[in-house]
XYZ file of C-alpha atoms in Angstrom:
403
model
C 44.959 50.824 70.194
C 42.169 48.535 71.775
C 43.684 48.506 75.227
C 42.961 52.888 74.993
C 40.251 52.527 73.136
C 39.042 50.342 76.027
C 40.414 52.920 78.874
C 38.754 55.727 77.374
C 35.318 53.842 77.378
C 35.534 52.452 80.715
C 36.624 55.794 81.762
C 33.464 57.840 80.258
C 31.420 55.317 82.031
C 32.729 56.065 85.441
C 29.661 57.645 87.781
C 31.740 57.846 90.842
C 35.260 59.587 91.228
C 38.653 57.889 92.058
C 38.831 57.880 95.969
C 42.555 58.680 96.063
C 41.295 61.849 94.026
C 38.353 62.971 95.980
C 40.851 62.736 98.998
C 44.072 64.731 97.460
C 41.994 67.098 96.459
C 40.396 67.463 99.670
C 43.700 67.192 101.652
C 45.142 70.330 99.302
C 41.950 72.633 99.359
C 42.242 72.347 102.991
C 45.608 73.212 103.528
C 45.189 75.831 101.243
C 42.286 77.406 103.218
C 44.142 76.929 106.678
C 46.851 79.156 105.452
C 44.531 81.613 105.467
C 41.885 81.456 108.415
C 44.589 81.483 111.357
C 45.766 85.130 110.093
C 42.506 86.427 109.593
C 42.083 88.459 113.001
C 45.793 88.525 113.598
C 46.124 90.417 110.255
C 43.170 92.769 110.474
C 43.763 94.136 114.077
C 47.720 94.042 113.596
C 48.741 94.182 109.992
C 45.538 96.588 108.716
C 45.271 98.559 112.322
C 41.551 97.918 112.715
C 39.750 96.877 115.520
C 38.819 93.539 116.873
C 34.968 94.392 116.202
C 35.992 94.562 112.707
C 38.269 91.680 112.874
C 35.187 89.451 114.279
C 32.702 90.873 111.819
C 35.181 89.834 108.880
C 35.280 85.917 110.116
C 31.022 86.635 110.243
C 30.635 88.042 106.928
C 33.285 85.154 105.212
C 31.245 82.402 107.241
C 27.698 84.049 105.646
C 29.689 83.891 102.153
C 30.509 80.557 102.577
C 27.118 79.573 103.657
C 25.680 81.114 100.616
C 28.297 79.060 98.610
C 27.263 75.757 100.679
C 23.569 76.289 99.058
C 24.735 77.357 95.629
C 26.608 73.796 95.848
C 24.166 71.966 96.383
C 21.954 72.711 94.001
C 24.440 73.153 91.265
C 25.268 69.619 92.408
C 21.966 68.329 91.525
C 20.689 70.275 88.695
C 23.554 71.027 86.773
C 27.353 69.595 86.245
C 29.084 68.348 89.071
C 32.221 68.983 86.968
C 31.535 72.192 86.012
C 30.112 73.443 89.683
C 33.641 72.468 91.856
C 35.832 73.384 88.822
C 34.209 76.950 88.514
C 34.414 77.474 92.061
C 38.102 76.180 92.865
C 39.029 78.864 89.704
C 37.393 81.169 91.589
C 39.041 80.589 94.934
C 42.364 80.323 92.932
C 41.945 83.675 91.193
C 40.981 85.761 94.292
C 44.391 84.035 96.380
C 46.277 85.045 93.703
C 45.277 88.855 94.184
C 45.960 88.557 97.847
C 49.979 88.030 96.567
C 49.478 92.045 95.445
C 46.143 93.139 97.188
C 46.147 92.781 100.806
C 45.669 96.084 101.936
C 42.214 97.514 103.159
C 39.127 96.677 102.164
C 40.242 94.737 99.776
C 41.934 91.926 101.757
C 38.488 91.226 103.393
C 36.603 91.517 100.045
C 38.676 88.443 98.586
C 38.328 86.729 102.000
C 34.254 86.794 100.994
C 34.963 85.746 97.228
C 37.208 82.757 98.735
C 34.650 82.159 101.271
C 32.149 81.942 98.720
C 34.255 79.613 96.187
C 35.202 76.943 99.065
C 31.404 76.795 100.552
C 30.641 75.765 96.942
C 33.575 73.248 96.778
C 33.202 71.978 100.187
C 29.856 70.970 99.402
C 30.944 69.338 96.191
C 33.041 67.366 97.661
C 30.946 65.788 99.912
C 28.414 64.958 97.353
C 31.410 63.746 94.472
C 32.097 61.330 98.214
C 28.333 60.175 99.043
C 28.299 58.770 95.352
C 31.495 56.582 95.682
C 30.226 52.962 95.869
C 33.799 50.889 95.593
C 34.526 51.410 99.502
C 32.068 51.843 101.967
C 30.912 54.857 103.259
C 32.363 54.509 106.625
C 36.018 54.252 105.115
C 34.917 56.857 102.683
C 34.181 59.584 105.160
C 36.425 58.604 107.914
C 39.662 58.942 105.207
C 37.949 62.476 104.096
C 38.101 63.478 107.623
C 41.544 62.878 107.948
C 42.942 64.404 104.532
C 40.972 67.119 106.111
C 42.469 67.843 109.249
C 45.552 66.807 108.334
C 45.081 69.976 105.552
C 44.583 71.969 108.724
C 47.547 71.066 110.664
C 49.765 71.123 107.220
C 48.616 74.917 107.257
C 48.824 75.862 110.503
C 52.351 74.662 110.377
C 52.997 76.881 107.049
C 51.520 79.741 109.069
C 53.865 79.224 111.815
C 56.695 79.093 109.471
C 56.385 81.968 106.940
C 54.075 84.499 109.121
C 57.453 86.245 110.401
C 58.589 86.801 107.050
C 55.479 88.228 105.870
C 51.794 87.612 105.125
C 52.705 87.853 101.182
C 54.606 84.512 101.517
C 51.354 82.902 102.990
C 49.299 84.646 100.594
C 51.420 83.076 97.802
C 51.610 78.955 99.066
C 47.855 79.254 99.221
C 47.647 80.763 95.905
C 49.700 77.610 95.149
C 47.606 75.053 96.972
C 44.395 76.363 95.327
C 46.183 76.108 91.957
C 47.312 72.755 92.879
C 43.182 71.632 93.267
C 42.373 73.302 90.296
C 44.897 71.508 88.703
C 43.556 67.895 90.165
C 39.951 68.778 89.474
C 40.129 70.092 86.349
C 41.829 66.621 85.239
C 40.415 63.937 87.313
C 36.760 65.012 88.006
C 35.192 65.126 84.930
C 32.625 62.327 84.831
C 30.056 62.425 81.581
C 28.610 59.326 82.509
C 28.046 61.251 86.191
C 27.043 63.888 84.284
C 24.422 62.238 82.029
C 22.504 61.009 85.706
C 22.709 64.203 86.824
C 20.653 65.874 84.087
C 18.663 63.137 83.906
C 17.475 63.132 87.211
C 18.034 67.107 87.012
C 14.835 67.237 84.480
C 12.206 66.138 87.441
C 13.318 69.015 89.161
C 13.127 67.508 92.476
C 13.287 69.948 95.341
C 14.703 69.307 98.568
C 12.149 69.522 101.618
C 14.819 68.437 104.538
C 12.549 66.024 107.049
C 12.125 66.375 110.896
C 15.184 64.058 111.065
C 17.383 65.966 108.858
C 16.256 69.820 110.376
C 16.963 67.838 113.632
C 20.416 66.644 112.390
C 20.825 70.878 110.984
C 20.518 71.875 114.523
C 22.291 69.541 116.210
C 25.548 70.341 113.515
C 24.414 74.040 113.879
C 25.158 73.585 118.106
C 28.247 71.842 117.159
C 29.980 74.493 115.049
C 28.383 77.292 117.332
C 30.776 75.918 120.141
C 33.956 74.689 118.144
C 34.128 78.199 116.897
C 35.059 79.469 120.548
C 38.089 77.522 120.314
C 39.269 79.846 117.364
C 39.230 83.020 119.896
C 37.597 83.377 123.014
C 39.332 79.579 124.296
C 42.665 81.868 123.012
C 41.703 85.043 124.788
C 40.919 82.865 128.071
C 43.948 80.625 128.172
C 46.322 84.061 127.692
C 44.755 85.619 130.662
C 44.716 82.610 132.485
C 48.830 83.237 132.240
C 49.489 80.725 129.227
C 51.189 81.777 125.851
C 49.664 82.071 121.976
C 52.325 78.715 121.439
C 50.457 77.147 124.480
C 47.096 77.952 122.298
C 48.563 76.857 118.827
C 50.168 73.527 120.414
C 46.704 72.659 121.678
C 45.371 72.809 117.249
C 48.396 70.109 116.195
C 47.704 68.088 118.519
C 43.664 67.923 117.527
C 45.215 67.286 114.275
C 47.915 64.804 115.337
C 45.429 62.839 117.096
C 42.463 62.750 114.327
C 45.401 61.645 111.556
C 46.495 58.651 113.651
C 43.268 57.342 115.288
C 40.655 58.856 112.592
C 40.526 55.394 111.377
C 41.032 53.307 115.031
C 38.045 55.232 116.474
C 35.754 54.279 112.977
C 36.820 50.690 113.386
C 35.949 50.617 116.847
C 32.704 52.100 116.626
C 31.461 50.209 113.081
C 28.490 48.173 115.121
C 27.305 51.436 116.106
C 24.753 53.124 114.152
C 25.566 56.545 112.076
C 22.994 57.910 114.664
C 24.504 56.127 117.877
C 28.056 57.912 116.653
C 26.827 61.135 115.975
C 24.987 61.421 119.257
C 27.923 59.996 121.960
C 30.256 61.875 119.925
C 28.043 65.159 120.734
C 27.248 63.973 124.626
C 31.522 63.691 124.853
C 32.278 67.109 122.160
C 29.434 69.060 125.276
C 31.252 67.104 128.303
C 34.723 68.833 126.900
C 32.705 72.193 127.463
C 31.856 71.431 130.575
C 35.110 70.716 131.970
C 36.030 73.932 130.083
C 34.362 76.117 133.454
C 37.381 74.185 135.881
C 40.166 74.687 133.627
C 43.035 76.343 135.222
C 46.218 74.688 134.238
C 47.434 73.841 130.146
C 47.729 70.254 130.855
C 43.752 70.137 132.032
C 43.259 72.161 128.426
C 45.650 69.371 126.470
C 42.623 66.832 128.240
C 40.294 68.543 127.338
C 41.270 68.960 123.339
C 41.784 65.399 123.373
C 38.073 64.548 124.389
C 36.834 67.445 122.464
C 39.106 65.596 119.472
C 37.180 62.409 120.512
C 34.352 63.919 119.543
C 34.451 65.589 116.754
C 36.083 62.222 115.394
C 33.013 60.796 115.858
C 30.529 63.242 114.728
C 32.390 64.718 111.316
C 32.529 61.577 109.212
C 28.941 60.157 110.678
C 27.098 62.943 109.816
C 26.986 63.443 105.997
C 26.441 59.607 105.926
C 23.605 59.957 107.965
C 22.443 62.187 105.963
C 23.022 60.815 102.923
C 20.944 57.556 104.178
C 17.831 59.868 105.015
C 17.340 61.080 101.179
C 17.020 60.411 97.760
C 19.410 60.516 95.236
C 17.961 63.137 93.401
C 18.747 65.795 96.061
C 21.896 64.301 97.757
C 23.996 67.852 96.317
C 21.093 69.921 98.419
C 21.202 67.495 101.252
C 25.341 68.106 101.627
C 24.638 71.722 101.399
C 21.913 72.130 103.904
C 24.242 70.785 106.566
C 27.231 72.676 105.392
C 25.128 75.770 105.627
C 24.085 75.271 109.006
C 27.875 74.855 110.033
C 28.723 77.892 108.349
C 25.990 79.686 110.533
C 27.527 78.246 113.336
C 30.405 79.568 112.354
C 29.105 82.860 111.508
C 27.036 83.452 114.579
C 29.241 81.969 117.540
C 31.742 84.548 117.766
C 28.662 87.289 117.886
C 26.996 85.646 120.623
C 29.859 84.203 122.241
C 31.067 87.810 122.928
C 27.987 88.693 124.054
C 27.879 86.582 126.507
C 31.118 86.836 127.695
C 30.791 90.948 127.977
C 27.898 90.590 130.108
C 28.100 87.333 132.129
C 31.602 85.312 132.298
C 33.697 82.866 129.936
C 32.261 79.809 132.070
C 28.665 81.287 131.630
C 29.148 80.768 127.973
C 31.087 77.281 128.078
C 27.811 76.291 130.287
C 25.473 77.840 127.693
C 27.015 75.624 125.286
C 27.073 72.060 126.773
C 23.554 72.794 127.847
C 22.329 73.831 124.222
C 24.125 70.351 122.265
C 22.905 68.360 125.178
C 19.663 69.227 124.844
C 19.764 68.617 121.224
C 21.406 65.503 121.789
C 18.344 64.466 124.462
C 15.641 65.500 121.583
C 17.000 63.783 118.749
C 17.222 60.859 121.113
C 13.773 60.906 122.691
C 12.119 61.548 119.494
C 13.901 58.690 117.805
C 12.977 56.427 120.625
C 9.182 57.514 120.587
C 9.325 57.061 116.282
C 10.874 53.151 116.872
C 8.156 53.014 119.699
C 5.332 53.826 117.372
C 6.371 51.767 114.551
C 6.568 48.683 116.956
C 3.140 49.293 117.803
C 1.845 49.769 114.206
C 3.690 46.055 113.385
C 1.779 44.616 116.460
C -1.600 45.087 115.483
C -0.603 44.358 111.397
C-alpha cells in the first residue's frame, strides 16, 4: 500500500512527460495524418470530379486551418491546461476521421479535412511544447528522436496508402480513424500532469504575452522559406518528374526513401554535428536543403532526383530537430507554448502559400524559374541571419572591450 501510495505521489509530481510517451504518441498522430494528406488531390480531382484549382485550394485552406490551430496551441499551452489543450484537440481530430468512414462525399470531405487540420495544428504544437519541457535527456536527443517517430509516421502512412488506396479510400479513412483513436487513447492516459498543470496556471496568472524578438521573426522566416519550398515536392516536383517521362512509383519511391534515410541516420547526423551550435545546424542545413533546389534546374534523369532527395534529406535532418530548440533557448518559460506555435504557424503558411505561388510561377515563367526563386529566397535568409548574428557578436565584443 506504501509502494502505490508512493507511485501515485511521485507521479502527481511529474512536470515533464515520459519521453517514450511524447514519442509514441507523436509516431501514431503522424501516421495517422499521412494516411490522409497523400490522397488529398488524388481524391478531389479523381474520386469527387473537381478540378485541380479546387484540389490546390483544399491543401491551402487545411494548411490556414492548421495554422490557426498552431496559434490556438500555443496559447492554450501557456495559459491554460496542457492536458486539457492536446486531449481536446486529438478528440477532435478523432471525431471528424471517424465521419470520413461515412462522409466523404462533397463538400463535406474537405470540411473535415479543415476540422482535422485545425485539431493537429493544435496538437502539433502541443507536442513540441509537452518536448521543450522534458529535462531527463537532453534536448538534442529529445528532438532528434521526435524527428524520427515523425517521419517514420510518414513513411508508415504512405505505405498504408499504397496498400489500401486500390481497395478504396473508406479503408484509409478507417486506419486513420484508428490511429487518431490510438493517440487519444495514449494522451488521455499518460499526459495528464497536475504538478505541470499547477506551473502552468501559475505562471498563466502574469499573463505574459509573447513579443517574438528579431532573432526569433528571423528564425519565422527562415522556417517560413523552408516549408514554402518542401511543399513543391508534394506536387509540382510530381508534375515535373511525370513529364520528364518518369512514373507516380518513381515519385512515391523518392518519399520512403526521405523517410528510410531520416529513421536510420536521424540520430548519426545529431551525433555528428553536437559541437555545432543549434544556429550553426539550422543554417548549413538550410545552405544544403537550397543547394538541393538548385540542382533541381539540371535534373533530367531519376537517379540525379534519388541525389538530390538525399541532400534535400540531409537537410531537413538538420534543420527540423534544431529549430524548436533554438527557439526554445531564445525565450522564457512563460511563453514557450506561444513560442512552438509561432514557428508552427509560419510552416503552415509555407505550406499554405507555396502551392499558390509556386503555380504562379510555373504558369508564367518555367519549373526551373521557380526552383531558382527558391534557393535564392532561403539563401538569402540564410546570408541575413548570418550577417546579422556576426555584426550582434561583433558589437558585444566591442561593448566588453571598453567595460
Amino acid at each position: 500500500m506504501d509502494e502505490d501510495s508512493d507511485s501515485i505521489k511521485r507521479s502527481s509530481a511529474r512536470t515533464e512527460i515520459g519521453l517514450k510517451w511524447l514519442l509514441l504518441a507523436s509516431l501514431i498522430i503522424n501516421t495517422g495524418a499521412s494516411t490522409l494528406w497523400p490522397i488529398t488531390t488524388l481524391y478531389t480531382k479523381e474520386g469527387l470530379h473537381q478540378s485541380m484549382v479546387v484540389a490546390g485550394l483544399v491543401l491551402t485552406i487545411m494548411a490556414f486551418f492548421m495554422m490557426l490551430g498552431n496559434y490556438i496551441g500555443g496559447v492554450l499551452f501557456d495559459r491554460w491546461r496542457p492536458y486539457y489543450s492536446i486531449t481536446l484537440s486529438t478528440g477532435l481530430s478523432t471525431i471528424a476521421s471517424i465521419l470520413l468512414i461515412w462522409w466523404h462525399a462533397w463538400p463535406i470531405y474537405p470540411l473535415l479535412l479543415f476540422i482535422i487540420g485545425f485539431g493537429d495544428g493544435i496538437i502539433n504544437t502541443n507536442l513540441y511544447a509537452y518536448a521543450a519541457m522534458v529535462t531527463h535527456h537532453s534536448q538534442r536527443k529529445v528532438f532528434n528522436l521526435l524527428a524520427v517517430t515523425m517521419n517514420l509516421g510518414v513513411v508508415l502512412g504512405t505505405i498504408i496508402v499504397g496498400l489500401l488506396y486500390q481497395r478504396g479510400v473508406t479503408y484509409i479513412f478507417l486506419m486513420a480513424a484508428l490511429m487518431y483513436l490510438g493517440c487519444l487513447s495514449l494522451v488521455s492516459l499518460h499526459f495528464s500532469l497536475p504538478a505541470l498543470a499547477k506551473v502552468i496556471a501559475k505562471k498563466a496568472k502574469k499573463r505574459v504575452v509573447f513579443r517574438p524578438s528579431k532573432v526569433v521573426s528571423a528564425i519565422a522566416i527562415l522556417v517560413f522559406t523552408i516549408y514554402f519550398g518542401y511543399v513543391m515536392w508534394e506536387a509540382p516536383v510530381a508534375v515535373h518528374m511525370t513529364n520528364l517521362g518518369m512514373s507516380v512509383q518513381d515519385y512515391t519511391n523518392l518519399w520512403t526513401i526521405n523517410g528510410l534515410i531520416i529513421v536510420f541516420l536521424q540520430t548519426v547526423i545529431g551525433w555528428l554535428a553536437r559541437k555545432w551550435s543549434y544556429q550553426a545546424r539550422v543554417l548549413i542545413g538550410s545552405a544544403i536543403f537550397a543547394v538541393s533546389f538548385l540542382m533541381l534546374t539540371t535534373a533530367k534523369n531519376y537517379v540525379l532526383f534519388i541525389c538530390i532527395m538525399a541532400i534535400l534529406t540531409l537537410g531537413e535532418m538538420l534543420i527540423s530537430p534544431n529549430v524548436p530548440i533554438w527557439v526554445d533557448n531564445l525565450v522564457t518559460e512563460n511563453v514557450r507554448g506561444q513560442a512552438q506555435g509561432f514557428v508552427n504557424m509560419m510552416i503552415s503558411l509555407g505550406r499554405a502559400v507555396g502551392p499558390l505561388i509556386g503555380g504562379v510561377i510555373i504558369e508564367k515563367y518555367s519549373y526551373n524559374v521557380l526552383f531558382l526563386c527558391i534557393f535564392l529566397l532561403i539563401m538569402s535568409v540564410v546570408l541575413i541571419i548570418f550577417m546579422t548574428n556576426k555584426v550582434t557578436r561583433h558589437n558585444k565584443a566591442i561593448d566588453f572591450d571598453k567595460s
